Amino acid sequence: MAVAQGEQPREHREAAVLLADAAARARTGAGGLVLLRGATGTGRTTVLEAAAEAAAAHGMRVLRARCAPADAAVPFAAVFQLLGGVPGFDAADTEREQGAVLQRALDARAEQSPLLVAVDDVHLADAPSYRWLVEYARHVDRLALPILLAVTERSQYDVELPAPGFTHTLSPALVGTHTLAPLTPESAAALVRADFPRVTASWAEDCVRAGAGSPLLLRALLDDLRASGEPASVPESCAALYPGAYPAAVSWWLDSAGPGTAEVARVLAVLDEGWDHKGPSRTGRTHPDLDEVRGSFDGSDERWERSAPEFDRVPEGLGALLAELAGADPARVVGWLTAMTGLGLLRPDGHGRPRYGHPLLRDAVLTGVPVSRRRAAHRTAAETLLHRGAPVEPVARQLLLADPVYAPWASTVLQDAASFALRDDRAEDAVAFLRRALDEPLPDERRQRLLTELGSLEVADRTSSAGIPRLTEALRLPGTPQDRVRAAIALGTALAGRGRPRAAVDVLRSVGEQLADRPELAATLQSASALLSDQDQTVRREVYRELCDTAENAPELLGPATRAILVRYAATAGLTSAAEAMHRVRALLAEPADPLTEPFLLGTAAALAQWADELDEADRLVERGLAGQRPGLLHPMHQALLSTRDDIAAARGEFGRLPAEPPVLPVTGPSNAHAHILLALVETGRAAEAQRLADGFDLREAPDSWELNRFLYARGVQRAAAGDPAGALHDFMECGRRQSAREVVSPVVTPWRSAAAECWFTLGNPKEALALAEEELRLAREWATPRTVGRALRTLGSVTGGRRGLELTEEAVRLLRDAPAATEPELAAALLAQGRLLTAAGERGRARECLREAAERAERLGALRLRELAEEALREGGARRPALVRTGSGSLTGSELRIARLAADGRTNTEIAGLLHLARRTVETHLTSAYKKLGIRRRGELREALSAD
């Protein structure tokens, strides 16, 4: 259907004006030649047809010819389309004579009426017609005939060298030439909106990218989408299109470009498939053996930037690769890439590689290419990249889409690529590489290691059920003793994480029995068993009885890590002091440790150091333990170290360092992280969020574990803060019952007795409150750290009351003031308790001092609940609302101040998040709050604002 000029895309209107002006001159007897050039699909035919209709409407006679490859063997086929049969033509003997006959015939028609001679795709005309049309253009100009010769010609950069153009032998003065430009994104979007006015901006943008600047492709796509009833999204596969106008248009485009260009286009589509992944590598690590050959891709000596995660950052490198794969001229291929990018068919990605504008366009280019050929092309691409010295990841990505290579290099490349992906925190990519590596022949030992790593990653991905079967298979395969231990630990960790600690311990015990001649490895399995048994109180008691019996009867069978775990057991059972525990564990840290055992030793030592208020040392041990963890390999100490890191942050009152959101873990119940987040929400005054998190678990269905006990305690705190002491007491007592069943009695783990004592006191049962508080103080003095003792003294003082209670709280404050900064949250709470008792004793002046200090310390910590309690106590004591410092650096919480200082030093939000193990959103929230308190508006003012105080 013809398109009126007002409906034409903007890119066509200038050509339409040129043709209209030339037609007007022809009608006055001043004819000439207009050449309309453009790439395939830019709308040459559409513009020519519109011009023909306009000319006919103005009284011109229109003669049409559309040239095609099939007519190339028929002399003057194009001219006969214009003139039909011409008398006297058959009598002419030579091409010159035949041309003269045809010229006179056309001249005679021009005498009857002005003519528009429209010849479409003149580059496809048979040779005699082509030569005749060129000569006739000269003839029209020479005689000033009322004839407009309007010719369209394909003009596009192809891999094959082009033939000379139609006007090659004509003077530029004889020709009005216009080259059609591809559609701009704005013009293309307008065409989409004309057909689909209600679609979203992203839907329209997908159409624009798939249309690739070509009216032909865009209109074909819109026809298909219209027939599909306006699908919710633009598909990425041609199989979803009906009736298939779009892939047919792309196929026609490829045919028009010639076999050489079509082959390069298809090879590029094959490579593009291999590049299609979730995101670029952040670190830019490359294969360590390839540093010497980085410049070989484009034949230059220039070293590539180390930040480049892929090698194809310059078109020449890609051009040389495409040329080699397609058997084409490299210079022509580079030119084609540049030209197609200019047209909009290709778009550079973040690595500078020209890629198809939309996956649907790439799929259409590959339509008709057999899967076997595509997979073979991916293998060829992988081999070529490897021989060119490419980094492993681009090679591996091609292998993902290729059939098995059955050569050792393939599995090596895939496993190396998986390692680099893991270092960049791209577990999904690593899984894809390892699964593909399993398709290659591997010795049993390598297959066993691969299955262990892949199974570990799949267990971490809760959407996959393949992890445990893979780890089970790994354990059945022969391997080195060390690899068997790694597989057993990974499988045990997976089973315990899925609520099957008994099965986990049985697996570890079975492998340990098989390694009786390797006591250091058997000791590693003992340590893993102890850690994993924490998920079930019955299993835990059994495991620790065995360990204690071994320690008494055959201590030489226990390694340093297992002995450290027994120190931890004694600490939780209330059988040792913090000083003694740290003395023993430091001695164990000084002993030589097997690499497989060291994580257990470091993690256990970190937990003890955190309980002992040695928080800086605990931090160092956690970071050392995490640094030694092997990425992607399941290990029970990994999560234990992360939990200890959360415990450290909570002990310091650094609520901003806790996870911004509850983690997704392979468990059916709440985790230690959930407990800390719940406590942080309560302390920072976010009561509604705390309520939602507390109500988000059905604890009746949760498996027994130490983490469930932590969450019970946290939910008790939330309920108490919400004014439900009875509900809180139930949670605290249930936590205590479960802890006692595990032989965990020390308040260093969970101070449930103190919390329950406060609830009993609130509910009017001081006898029960005193009994629990006194028992808590006794156990706290066994461990003998300021944090535990200070907390127990404060609670006992509060429930005792009177002069004796005041003495106890004053002792708690003195103890905590002299302690490390780790006791800051407990000091604020002790000051609040002391202030309340002083108010009750009538010592309002001293009470106000204590309560104001408590409020100020709580403000610095960001503990809004505690601050509000202190302010409420001040009001009850007759004091005015305290004038707390709410601006300046003194008003910042500890987390806000730490983040602000890092930002002032030039660190980005992402870097700060990485350094402090926070979510980036948490960093942004703290910085926004810091800006408000400091009275500034931008990052550049931080340094001055922080130094002003």
CSV table of C-alpha atoms in Angstrom, one decimal, residues 283-511:
chain,number,residue,atom,x,y,z
A,283,THR,CA,38.0,-7.6,37.9
A,284,GLY,CA,39.1,-8.2,34.4
A,285,ARG,CA,41.1,-11.3,35.3
A,286,THR,CA,42.5,-13.1,32.4
A,287,HIS,CA,44.3,-16.4,31.9
A,288,PRO,CA,47.7,-16.1,33.7
A,289,ASP,CA,49.5,-17.7,30.7
A,290,LEU,CA,48.1,-15.2,28.2
A,291,ASP,CA,49.8,-12.0,29.3
A,292,GLU,CA,52.5,-12.4,26.5
A,293,VAL,CA,50.0,-12.6,23.7
A,294,ARG,CA,47.4,-9.9,24.5
A,295,GLY,CA,48.3,-7.8,21.6
A,296,SER,CA,48.0,-10.5,19.0
A,297,PHE,CA,44.4,-10.1,18.2
A,298,ASP,CA,44.7,-7.1,15.9
A,299,GLY,CA,48.3,-7.6,14.9
A,300,SER,CA,49.5,-4.6,16.9
A,301,ASP,CA,52.0,-4.4,19.8
A,302,GLU,CA,49.6,-2.3,21.9
A,303,ARG,CA,49.0,-3.8,25.4
A,304,TRP,CA,45.4,-4.1,26.3
A,305,GLU,CA,44.0,-2.5,29.5
A,306,ARG,CA,44.0,-4.9,32.4
A,307,SER,CA,40.5,-3.8,33.2
A,308,ALA,CA,39.2,-5.2,30.0
A,309,PRO,CA,37.2,-8.4,30.9
A,310,GLU,CA,37.0,-9.6,27.3
A,311,PHE,CA,39.6,-9.4,24.6
A,312,ASP,CA,37.3,-7.9,21.8
A,313,ARG,CA,37.5,-4.3,22.9
A,314,VAL,CA,38.7,-3.0,19.5
A,315,PRO,CA,36.9,-3.8,16.2
A,316,GLU,CA,40.1,-4.9,14.5
A,317,GLY,CA,40.4,-7.8,16.9
A,318,LEU,CA,36.9,-8.9,16.2
A,319,GLY,CA,37.3,-8.2,12.5
A,320,ALA,CA,40.3,-10.5,12.2
A,321,LEU,CA,38.5,-13.2,14.1
A,322,LEU,CA,35.4,-13.0,12.0
A,323,ALA,CA,37.5,-12.9,8.8
A,324,GLU,CA,39.3,-16.1,9.8
A,325,LEU,CA,36.1,-17.9,10.7
A,326,ALA,CA,34.3,-16.8,7.6
A,327,GLY,CA,37.2,-17.0,5.2
A,328,ALA,CA,36.9,-13.3,4.3
A,329,ASP,CA,39.1,-10.2,3.8
A,330,PRO,CA,39.8,-8.8,7.3
A,331,ALA,CA,39.9,-5.2,6.1
A,332,ARG,CA,36.5,-5.6,4.4
A,333,VAL,CA,35.0,-7.3,7.5
A,334,VAL,CA,36.1,-4.4,9.7
A,335,GLY,CA,34.6,-2.0,7.2
A,336,TRP,CA,31.3,-4.0,7.3
A,337,LEU,CA,31.2,-4.0,11.1
A,338,THR,CA,31.6,-0.2,11.0
A,339,ALA,CA,29.0,0.3,8.3
A,340,MET,CA,26.4,-2.0,10.0
A,341,THR,CA,26.9,-0.2,13.3
A,342,GLY,CA,26.3,3.1,11.5
A,343,LEU,CA,23.1,1.7,10.0
A,344,GLY,CA,21.8,0.4,13.4
A,345,LEU,CA,21.9,-3.3,12.6
A,346,LEU,CA,24.8,-3.6,15.1
A,347,ARG,CA,25.3,-1.9,18.4
A,348,PRO,CA,28.5,-1.8,20.5
A,349,ASP,CA,28.2,-3.4,23.9
A,350,GLY,CA,30.0,-2.5,27.1
A,351,HIS,CA,33.2,-4.1,25.8
A,352,GLY,CA,33.1,-2.2,22.5
A,353,ARG,CA,32.1,-5.3,20.5
A,354,PRO,CA,29.5,-4.7,17.7
A,355,ARG,CA,26.5,-6.9,18.5
A,356,TYR,CA,23.1,-7.4,17.0
A,357,GLY,CA,20.7,-4.7,18.2
A,358,HIS,CA,18.3,-7.3,19.7
A,359,PRO,CA,18.4,-11.1,20.4
A,360,LEU,CA,15.4,-11.5,18.0
A,361,LEU,CA,17.5,-10.0,15.1
A,362,ARG,CA,20.3,-12.3,15.9
A,363,ASP,CA,18.0,-15.3,16.0
A,364,ALA,CA,16.5,-14.2,12.6
A,365,VAL,CA,20.0,-14.1,11.1
A,366,LEU,CA,20.6,-17.7,12.3
A,367,THR,CA,17.2,-18.9,11.1
A,368,GLY,CA,17.8,-21.7,8.6
A,369,VAL,CA,21.3,-22.4,9.9
A,370,PRO,CA,21.1,-26.1,11.2
A,371,VAL,CA,21.8,-26.5,14.9
A,372,SER,CA,24.7,-28.9,14.0
A,373,ARG,CA,26.4,-26.2,11.9
A,374,ARG,CA,25.9,-23.6,14.7
A,375,ARG,CA,27.4,-25.9,17.3
A,376,ALA,CA,30.3,-26.7,15.0
A,377,ALA,CA,30.8,-23.0,14.4
A,378,HIS,CA,31.0,-22.4,18.2
A,379,ARG,CA,33.6,-25.1,18.5
A,380,THR,CA,35.6,-23.5,15.6
A,381,ALA,CA,35.3,-20.1,17.3
A,382,ALA,CA,36.5,-21.6,20.6
A,383,GLU,CA,39.5,-23.2,19.0
A,384,THR,CA,40.4,-20.1,17.0
A,385,LEU,CA,40.1,-17.9,20.1
A,386,LEU,CA,42.3,-20.4,22.0
A,387,HIS,CA,45.0,-20.4,19.3
A,388,ARG,CA,44.9,-16.6,19.2
A,389,GLY,CA,45.7,-16.5,23.0
A,390,ALA,CA,42.3,-15.2,24.1
A,391,PRO,CA,41.5,-15.2,27.9
A,392,VAL,CA,39.6,-18.3,29.0
A,393,GLU,CA,36.2,-16.8,29.4
A,394,PRO,CA,35.4,-15.9,25.8
A,395,VAL,CA,36.7,-19.4,24.8
A,396,ALA,CA,34.6,-21.0,27.4
A,397,ARG,CA,31.5,-19.2,26.4
A,398,GLN,CA,31.8,-20.5,22.9
A,399,LEU,CA,32.2,-24.0,24.3
A,400,LEU,CA,28.9,-23.7,26.2
A,401,LEU,CA,27.2,-23.8,22.8
A,402,ALA,CA,29.3,-26.4,21.2
A,403,ASP,CA,29.2,-30.2,21.2
A,404,PRO,CA,31.8,-32.0,23.3
A,405,VAL,CA,35.3,-31.4,22.0
A,406,TYR,CA,36.9,-34.6,23.5
A,407,ALA,CA,40.2,-32.8,23.9
A,408,PRO,CA,41.8,-32.1,27.3
A,409,TRP,CA,42.1,-28.3,26.6
A,410,ALA,CA,38.3,-27.9,26.6
A,411,SER,CA,37.7,-29.1,30.2
A,412,THR,CA,40.7,-27.1,31.4
A,413,VAL,CA,39.4,-23.9,29.8
A,414,LEU,CA,35.9,-24.4,31.2
A,415,GLN,CA,37.1,-25.1,34.8
A,416,ASP,CA,39.5,-22.1,34.6
A,417,ALA,CA,36.6,-19.9,33.4
A,418,ALA,CA,34.5,-21.1,36.3
A,419,SER,CA,37.3,-20.2,38.8
A,420,PHE,CA,37.5,-16.6,37.4
A,421,ALA,CA,33.7,-16.3,37.5
A,422,LEU,CA,33.6,-17.4,41.2
A,423,ARG,CA,36.3,-14.8,42.0
A,424,ASP,CA,34.0,-12.2,40.4
A,425,ASP,CA,30.9,-13.5,42.5
A,426,ARG,CA,29.2,-14.8,39.3
A,427,ALA,CA,28.1,-18.2,40.6
A,428,GLU,CA,25.6,-18.7,37.9
A,429,ASP,CA,28.2,-18.4,35.2
A,430,ALA,CA,30.5,-20.8,37.1
A,431,VAL,CA,27.8,-23.4,37.3
A,432,ALA,CA,27.2,-23.1,33.6
A,433,PHE,CA,30.9,-23.7,32.8
A,434,LEU,CA,31.2,-26.6,35.2
A,435,ARG,CA,28.1,-28.3,33.9
A,436,ARG,CA,29.5,-28.1,30.4
A,437,ALA,CA,32.9,-29.4,31.6
A,438,LEU,CA,31.2,-32.6,32.7
A,439,ASP,CA,30.4,-33.3,29.1
A,440,GLU,CA,34.1,-33.7,28.3
A,441,PRO,CA,36.0,-36.9,29.2
A,442,LEU,CA,37.8,-36.5,32.5
A,443,PRO,CA,39.9,-38.7,34.7
A,444,ASP,CA,38.1,-39.9,37.8
A,445,GLU,CA,40.1,-37.6,40.2
A,446,ARG,CA,39.3,-34.5,38.1
A,447,ARG,CA,35.7,-35.4,37.7
A,448,GLN,CA,35.4,-35.9,41.5
A,449,ARG,CA,36.8,-32.4,42.2
A,450,LEU,CA,34.6,-30.9,39.5
A,451,LEU,CA,31.5,-32.6,40.9
A,452,THR,CA,32.4,-31.4,44.4
A,453,GLU,CA,32.6,-27.8,43.3
A,454,LEU,CA,29.6,-28.0,41.0
A,455,GLY,CA,27.5,-29.7,43.7
A,456,SER,CA,28.5,-27.1,46.2
A,457,LEU,CA,27.3,-24.3,43.9
A,458,GLU,CA,24.1,-26.0,43.1
A,459,VAL,CA,23.3,-26.6,46.8
A,460,ALA,CA,23.8,-22.8,47.3
A,461,ASP,CA,21.3,-22.2,44.5
A,462,ARG,CA,17.9,-23.0,46.1
A,463,THR,CA,16.3,-23.4,42.6
A,464,SER,CA,18.4,-26.5,41.9
A,465,SER,CA,17.9,-29.9,43.3
A,466,ALA,CA,21.0,-31.4,41.7
A,467,GLY,CA,23.5,-30.4,44.4
A,468,ILE,CA,23.3,-33.3,46.9
A,469,PRO,CA,23.1,-36.0,44.2
A,470,ARG,CA,26.3,-34.5,42.6
A,471,LEU,CA,28.1,-34.4,45.9
A,472,THR,CA,27.0,-38.0,46.6
A,473,GLU,CA,28.4,-39.1,43.2
A,474,ALA,CA,31.7,-37.2,43.9
A,475,LEU,CA,32.1,-39.1,47.2
A,476,ARG,CA,31.7,-42.4,45.4
A,477,LEU,CA,34.5,-41.6,42.8
A,478,PRO,CA,38.1,-42.4,43.6
A,479,GLY,CA,40.2,-39.4,44.5
A,480,THR,CA,43.0,-38.3,46.8
A,481,PRO,CA,42.3,-38.5,50.5
A,482,GLN,CA,42.2,-34.7,50.7
A,483,ASP,CA,39.7,-34.5,47.9
A,484,ARG,CA,37.5,-37.1,49.5
A,485,VAL,CA,37.5,-35.1,52.7
A,486,ARG,CA,36.5,-32.0,50.8
A,487,ALA,CA,33.7,-33.9,49.1
A,488,ALA,CA,32.5,-35.3,52.4
A,489,ILE,CA,32.5,-32.0,54.2
A,490,ALA,CA,30.6,-30.4,51.3
A,491,LEU,CA,28.0,-33.2,51.3
A,492,GLY,CA,27.7,-33.0,55.1
A,493,THR,CA,27.3,-29.2,55.0
A,494,ALA,CA,24.6,-29.6,52.3
A,495,LEU,CA,22.7,-32.3,54.3
A,496,ALA,CA,22.8,-30.3,57.5
A,497,GLY,CA,21.7,-27.2,55.7
A,498,ARG,CA,18.7,-29.2,54.4
A,499,GLY,CA,17.7,-30.2,58.0
A,500,ARG,CA,19.5,-33.6,58.0
A,501,PRO,CA,22.3,-33.3,60.5
A,502,ARG,CA,22.2,-37.0,61.4
A,503,ALA,CA,22.9,-38.0,57.8
A,504,ALA,CA,25.6,-35.3,57.6
A,505,VAL,CA,27.4,-36.7,60.7
A,506,ASP,CA,27.0,-40.3,59.4
A,507,VAL,CA,28.7,-39.4,56.1
A,508,LEU,CA,31.6,-37.7,57.9
A,509,ARG,CA,32.0,-40.6,60.3
A,510,SER,CA,32.0,-43.2,57.5
A,511,VAL,CA,34.7,-41.3,55.5
